[in-house]
PDB file of C-alpha atoms in Angstrom:
ATOM      1  CA  GLN X   1     139.555  43.297 165.844  1.00 63.00           C
ATOM      2  CA  ARG X   2     142.368  40.958 164.662  1.00 73.00           C
ATOM      3  CA  ARG X   3     139.715  38.391 163.512  1.00 78.00           C
ATOM      4  CA  PHE X   4     137.911  40.584 161.147  1.00 79.00           C
ATOM      5  CA  ASN X   5     141.043  42.904 160.664  1.00 82.00           C
ATOM      6  CA  PHE X   6     139.201  46.007 161.586  1.00 81.00           C
ATOM      7  CA  PRO X   7     142.226  48.911 162.088  1.00 82.00           C
ATOM      8  CA  PRO X   8     142.742  49.368 165.871  1.00 80.00           C
ATOM      9  CA  ASP X   9     140.973  51.620 167.591  1.00 78.00           C
ATOM     10  CA  ASN X  10     138.280  51.325 165.117  1.00 79.00           C
ATOM     11  CA  VAL X  11     135.877  49.239 167.030  1.00 79.00           C
ATOM     12  CA  GLU X  12     133.339  50.957 169.175  1.00 81.00           C
ATOM     13  CA  LEU X  13     130.734  49.558 171.597  1.00 81.00           C
ATOM     14  CA  TYR X  14     127.585  50.866 172.613  1.00 83.00           C
ATOM     15  CA  VAL X  15     125.745  49.199 175.889  1.00 82.00           C
ATOM     16  CA  SER X  16     122.358  49.650 177.295  1.00 78.00           C
ATOM     17  CA  ARG X  17     120.743  48.196 180.574  1.00 79.00           C
ATOM     18  CA  VAL X  18     118.530  45.205 179.677  1.00 75.00           C
ATOM     19  CA  GLN X  19     114.707  46.295 180.836  1.00 76.00           C
ATOM     20  CA  ASN X  20     113.787  42.880 182.788  1.00 79.00           C
ATOM     21  CA  ARG X  21     116.390  40.437 183.499  1.00 81.00           C
ATOM     22  CA  ALA X  22     114.208  37.867 184.555  1.00 83.00           C
ATOM     23  CA  THR X  23     113.084  38.145 181.065  1.00 85.00           C
ATOM     24  CA  CYS X  24     116.474  37.602 179.245  1.00 87.00           C
ATOM     25  CA  ALA X  25     117.817  34.160 179.073  1.00 89.00           C
ATOM     26  CA  VAL X  26     121.570  35.287 178.520  1.00 91.00           C
ATOM     27  CA  ALA X  27     121.711  37.220 181.720  1.00 91.00           C
ATOM     28  CA  GLN X  28     119.850  33.999 183.220  1.00 91.00           C
ATOM     29  CA  ALA X  29     122.294  31.494 181.950  1.00 92.00           C
ATOM     30  CA  GLU X  30     125.163  33.772 183.379  1.00 92.00           C
ATOM     31  CA  SER X  31     123.505  33.764 186.773  1.00 92.00           C
ATOM     32  CA  LEU X  32     122.753  30.390 187.158  1.00 92.00           C
ATOM     33  CA  ARG X  33     126.945  29.728 185.460  1.00 92.00           C
ATOM     34  CA  TYR X  34     128.089  31.698 188.023  1.00 92.00           C
ATOM     35  CA  LYS X  35     125.883  29.670 190.946  1.00 92.00           C
ATOM     36  CA  LEU X  36     127.338  26.290 189.501  1.00 91.00           C
ATOM     37  CA  LEU X  37     130.729  27.733 189.759  1.00 91.00           C
ATOM     38  CA  GLY X  38     130.429  28.765 193.123  1.00 91.00           C
ATOM     39  CA  GLY X  39     129.791  25.214 194.233  1.00 88.00           C
ATOM     40  CA  LEU X  40     126.109  25.355 194.608  1.00 89.00           C
ATOM     41  CA  ALA X  41     124.432  22.070 194.427  1.00 90.00           C
ATOM     42  CA  VAL X  42     122.310  22.027 190.662  1.00 90.00           C
ATOM     43  CA  ARG X  43     119.021  21.719 191.807  1.00 91.00           C
ATOM     44  CA  LYS X  44     119.255  24.178 194.206  1.00 92.00           C
ATOM     45  CA  ALA X  45     120.688  26.744 191.933  1.00 92.00           C
ATOM     46  CA  CYS X  46     117.931  25.928 189.459  1.00 92.00           C
ATOM     47  CA  TYR X  47     115.045  25.879 191.009  1.00 93.00           C
ATOM     48  CA  GLY X  48     116.183  29.432 192.403  1.00 93.00           C
ATOM     49  CA  VAL X  49     116.765  30.555 189.022  1.00 92.00           C
ATOM     50  CA  LEU X  50     113.580  28.853 188.021  1.00 93.00           C
ATOM     51  CA  ARG X  51     111.275  30.723 190.769  1.00 93.00           C
ATOM     52  CA  TYR X  52     112.760  33.848 190.079  1.00 92.00           C
ATOM     53  CA  VAL X  53     112.071  34.239 186.438  1.00 91.00           C
ATOM     54  CA  MET X  54     108.572  33.034 187.043  1.00 90.00           C
ATOM     55  CA  GLU X  55     107.720  35.334 189.792  1.00 91.00           C
ATOM     56  CA  ASN X  56     108.933  38.599 187.761  1.00 88.00           C
ATOM     57  CA  GLY X  57     106.109  37.899 184.588  1.00 85.00           C
ATOM     58  CA  ALA X  58     107.679  35.292 182.628  1.00 88.00           C
ATOM     59  CA  LYS X  59     104.936  32.910 180.996  1.00 90.00           C
ATOM     60  CA  GLY X  60     107.202  29.832 180.894  1.00 92.00           C
ATOM     61  CA  CYS X  61     110.854  28.665 182.022  1.00 92.00           C
ATOM     62  CA  GLU X  62     112.594  25.530 181.407  1.00 94.00           C
ATOM     63  CA  LEU X  63     116.511  24.943 182.282  1.00 94.00           C
ATOM     64  CA  ILE X  64     118.480  21.900 181.183  1.00 94.00           C
ATOM     65  CA  VAL X  65     121.920  21.333 182.887  1.00 94.00           C
ATOM     66  CA  THR X  66     123.825  18.363 181.333  1.00 93.00           C
ATOM     67  CA  GLY X  67     127.464  17.028 182.173  1.00 92.00           C
ATOM     68  CA  LYS X  68     128.875  15.286 185.176  1.00 89.00           C
ATOM     69  CA  LEU X  69     126.570  16.223 187.806  1.00 85.00           C
ATOM     70  CA  ARG X  70     127.348  13.616 189.953  1.00 83.00           C
ATOM     71  CA  GLY X  71     129.777  11.008 190.358  1.00 82.00           C
ATOM     72  CA  GLN X  72     131.754   9.811 186.145  1.00 87.00           C
ATOM     73  CA  ARG X  73     128.179   9.127 184.690  1.00 90.00           C
ATOM     74  CA  ALA X  74     126.864  12.045 182.650  1.00 91.00           C
ATOM     75  CA  LYS X  75     123.174  13.275 182.624  1.00 90.00           C
ATOM     76  CA  ALA X  76     121.071  15.836 181.499  1.00 92.00           C
ATOM     77  CA  MET X  77     118.515  17.185 184.295  1.00 92.00           C
ATOM     78  CA  LYS X  78     115.656  19.270 183.074  1.00 93.00           C
ATOM     79  CA  PHE X  79     113.476  22.111 185.031  1.00 93.00           C
ATOM     80  CA  ARG X  80     110.518  23.426 183.704  1.00 93.00           C
ATOM     81  CA  ASP X  81     107.424  25.405 185.168  1.00 90.00           C
ATOM     82  CA  GLY X  82     104.599  27.418 182.907  1.00 91.00           C
ATOM     83  CA  TYR X  83     103.762  27.607 179.177  1.00 89.00           C
ATOM     84  CA  MET X  84     106.485  27.231 176.556  1.00 90.00           C
ATOM     85  CA  ILE X  85     105.816  26.579 172.801  1.00 89.00           C
ATOM     86  CA  LYS X  86     108.590  24.430 170.960  1.00 88.00           C
ATOM     87  CA  SER X  87     107.179  24.970 167.409  1.00 87.00           C
ATOM     88  CA  GLY X  88     106.160  27.407 164.843  1.00 85.00           C
ATOM     89  CA  GLU X  89     106.242  30.885 163.822  1.00 85.00           C
ATOM     90  CA  ALA X  90     105.409  31.644 167.541  1.00 84.00           C
ATOM     91  CA  ALA X  91     108.459  29.839 169.241  1.00 87.00           C
ATOM     92  CA  LYS X  92     111.094  32.168 167.356  1.00 87.00           C
ATOM     93  CA  SER X  93     109.733  35.635 168.426  1.00 87.00           C
ATOM     94  CA  TYR X  94     108.451  33.924 172.146  1.00 88.00           C
ATOM     95  CA  VAL X  95     111.123  32.706 173.387  1.00 91.00           C
ATOM     96  CA  ASP X  96     114.255  33.583 174.258  1.00 90.00           C
ATOM     97  CA  THR X  97     116.995  31.356 174.171  1.00 92.00           C
ATOM     98  CA  ALA X  98     120.733  31.076 175.716  1.00 93.00           C
ATOM     99  CA  THR X  99     123.788  28.350 176.062  1.00 94.00           C
ATOM    100  CA  ARG X 100     126.746  28.776 178.220  1.00 93.00           C
ATOM    101  CA  SER X 101     129.262  26.006 179.431  1.00 92.00           C
ATOM    102  CA  LEU X 102     131.253  26.014 182.290  1.00 91.00           C
ATOM    103  CA  LYS X 103     134.608  24.126 183.512  1.00 92.00           C
ATOM    104  CA  LEU X 104     134.229  22.276 186.614  1.00 89.00           C
ATOM    105  CA  LYS X 105     137.175  19.700 188.020  1.00 89.00           C
ATOM    106  CA  GLN X 106     135.364  17.097 187.513  1.00 87.00           C
ATOM    107  CA  GLY X 107     134.296  18.030 183.555  1.00 90.00           C
ATOM    108  CA  VAL X 108     132.155  20.500 181.269  1.00 92.00           C
ATOM    109  CA  LEU X 109     128.843  21.565 182.366  1.00 92.00           C
ATOM    110  CA  GLY X 110     126.373  22.688 179.534  1.00 94.00           C
ATOM    111  CA  VAL X 111     123.423  25.218 180.402  1.00 94.00           C
ATOM    112  CA  LYS X 112     120.519  25.541 178.346  1.00 95.00           C
ATOM    113  CA  VAL X 113     117.948  28.616 179.160  1.00 94.00           C
ATOM    114  CA  ARG X 114     114.785  29.184 177.536  1.00 94.00           C
ATOM    115  CA  ILE X 115     112.145  31.625 178.507  1.00 93.00           C
ATOM    116  CA  MET X 116     108.573  31.995 177.305  1.00 91.00           C
ATOM    117  CA  MET X 117     107.941  36.111 177.286  1.00 89.00           C
ATOM    118  CA  PRO X 118     104.499  37.320 177.707  1.00 87.00           C
ATOM    119  CA  TYR X 119     102.564  38.811 175.676  1.00 86.00           C
ATOM    120  CA  ASP X 120     102.772  43.007 175.789  1.00 84.00           C
ATOM    121  CA  PRO X 121     101.113  45.796 173.245  1.00 83.00           C
ATOM    122  CA  THR X 122     103.764  48.360 173.898  1.00 84.00           C
ATOM    123  CA  GLY X 123     106.558  45.972 173.360  1.00 78.00           C
ATOM    124  CA  ARG X 124     108.275  46.767 176.828  1.00 79.00           C
ATOM    125  CA  ALA X 125     107.631  43.584 178.949  1.00 78.00           C
ATOM    126  CA  GLY X 126     107.103  41.647 176.200  1.00 81.00           C
ATOM    127  CA  VAL X 127     106.767  40.804 173.198  1.00 83.00           C
ATOM    128  CA  LYS X 128     104.507  42.700 170.730  1.00 85.00           C
ATOM    129  CA  VAL X 129     102.557  40.299 168.452  1.00 84.00           C
ATOM    130  CA  LYS X 130     100.017  38.542 169.612  1.00 85.00           C
ATOM    131  CA  GLN X 131     100.057  34.511 169.346  1.00 83.00           C
ATOM    132  CA  PRO X 132      98.342  32.829 166.516  1.00 80.00           C
ATOM    133  CA  ASP X 133      96.921  30.228 168.238  1.00 79.00           C
ATOM    134  CA  VAL X 134      95.611  32.127 171.504  1.00 80.00           C
ATOM    135  CA  VAL X 135      91.228  32.712 170.993  1.00 83.00           C
ATOM    136  CA  LYS X 136      89.428  35.451 173.817  1.00 85.00           C
ATOM    137  CA  VAL X 137      85.639  34.049 173.503  1.00 88.00           C
ATOM    138  CA  TYR X 138      83.514  36.833 174.653  1.00 89.00           C
ATOM    139  CA  GLU X 139      80.501  36.214 176.667  1.00 90.00           C
ATOM    140  CA  PRO X 140      77.300  36.813 174.250  1.00 87.00           C
ATOM    141  CA  LYS X 141      75.818  40.262 174.492  1.00 85.00           C
ATOM    142  CA  GLU X 142      72.211  39.962 176.439  1.00 82.00           C
ATOM    143  CA  GLU X 143      69.512  41.286 174.039  1.00 78.00           C
ATOM    144  CA  VAL X 144      66.288  42.682 174.558  1.00 71.00           C
ATOM    145  CA  VAL X 145      63.405  41.381 172.362  1.00 67.00           C
ATOM    146  CA  ASN X 146      59.884  43.061 172.132  1.00 63.00           C
ATOM    147  CA  PHE X 147      57.372  40.838 170.674  1.00 57.00           C
ATOM    148  CA  ASP X 148      54.425  43.189 169.898  1.00 56.00           C
ATOM    149  CA  ALA X 149      53.328  41.017 167.034  1.00 53.00           C
ATOM    150  CA  ASN X 150      49.482  39.041 166.994  1.00 55.00           C
ATOM    151  CA  PRO X 151      50.311  35.871 169.082  1.00 54.00           C
ATOM    152  CA  MET X 152      48.426  33.495 165.980  1.00 56.00           C
ATOM    153  CA  LYS X 153      50.377  34.676 163.427  1.00 56.00           C
ATOM    154  CA  GLY X 154      53.365  32.319 163.657  1.00 56.00           C
ATOM    155  CA  PHE X 155      55.442  29.910 165.598  1.00 56.00           C
ATOM    156  CA  ALA X 156      58.120  32.333 166.600  1.00 57.00           C
ATOM    157  CA  GLN X 157      56.155  34.664 168.518  1.00 55.00           C
ATOM    158  CA  ASN X 158      54.419  31.834 169.628  1.00 53.00           C
ATOM    159  CA  PHE X 159      57.197  30.478 171.603  1.00 58.00           C
ATOM    160  CA  ASP X 160      55.794  31.983 175.096  1.00 58.00           C
ATOM    161  CA  VAL X 161      51.919  31.233 174.964  1.00 56.00           C
ATOM    162  CA  ALA X 162      50.670  27.946 175.705  1.00 60.00           C
ATOM    163  CA  PRO X 163      49.246  25.521 173.193  1.00 59.00           C
ATOM    164  CA  PRO X 164      45.261  25.302 173.397  1.00 60.00           C
ATOM    165  CA  GLN X 165      44.409  22.254 175.897  1.00 63.00           C
ATOM    166  CA  VAL X 166      42.036  19.274 174.013  1.00 56.00           C
ATOM    167  CA  GLN X 167      39.347  17.854 176.276  1.00 57.00           C
ATOM    168  CA  PRO X 168      39.874  14.163 177.269  1.00 61.00           C
ATOM    169  CA  ALA X 169      36.202  13.340 176.785  1.00 57.00           C
ATOM    170  CA  VAL X 170      36.432  14.051 172.819  1.00 53.00           C
ATOM    171  CA  GLN X 171      39.888  12.368 172.830  1.00 57.00           C
ATOM    172  CA  GLN X 172      38.354   9.104 174.400  1.00 53.00           C
ATOM    173  CA  GLN X 173      35.521   9.599 171.611  1.00 55.00           C
ATOM    174  CA  GLN X 174      37.962  10.114 168.642  1.00 56.00           C
ATOM    175  CA  GLN X 175      39.933   6.867 169.917  1.00 55.00           C
ATOM    176  CA  GLN X 176      36.328   4.752 170.112  1.00 55.00           C
ATOM    177  CA  THR X 177      35.216   5.845 166.412  1.00 56.00           C
ATOM    178  CA  ILE X 178      38.199   4.921 165.112  1.00 53.00           C
ATOM    179  CA  PRO X 179      38.590   0.949 165.459  1.00 52.00           C
ATOM    180  CA  GLN X 180      34.599   0.801 164.671  1.00 51.00           C
ATOM    181  CA  GLN X 181      35.472   2.563 161.050  1.00 50.00           C
ATOM    182  CA  THR X 182      37.960  -0.183 160.274  1.00 52.00           C
ATOM    183  CA  MET X 183      35.649  -2.732 161.541  1.00 52.00           C
ATOM    184  CA  GLN X 184      32.964  -2.003 158.849  1.00 55.00           C
ATOM    185  CA  GLN X 185      34.910  -2.072 155.981  1.00 56.00           C
ATOM    186  CA  PRO X 186      34.994  -5.716 154.095  1.00 56.00           C
ATOM    187  CA  MET X 187      38.399  -6.780 153.693  1.00 54.00           C
ATOM    188  CA  TYR X 188      38.365  -8.650 150.553  1.00 57.00           C
ATOM    189  CA  GLN X 189      35.842  -7.578 147.613  1.00 52.00           C
TER     190      GLN X 189
END
């Protein structure tokens, strides 16, 4: 009210329950934040959240915790599982992102949570829009072909018919007669 100069008692808030807490990045970032504030080890807290998210139907999850995790040197730890899109139009609709910070005795830690939602045509448990680059390949339908045509007409009808056999004696006679004919012809005239 003070920031936007609203008149007193004029702001109304409506709150509804999140349908699936596991695929809500804000809820998981807050959960991880309170675990770390409670003194739980970073790896144990992150793997617990990661497992919970993946068991409840998310396609992928990524947690990044940055700051003074152990000792004076600051570093970042990444925990990933599943499938995650980083760029494109699908990343805007499929990936839910949340960032939180928490103040500890040694300094400030940053928590980033990214959750890849599944596809759901109803829109309750996931995203309604299909991913543009996901292609489903179906098995070809089995066709029954009926060959009633004369087997001597064309090649397409004759692929099941064996070719006529040539006698080996006739082939030998043809091979012998060809060199004799060429020898009888004079080389130069």
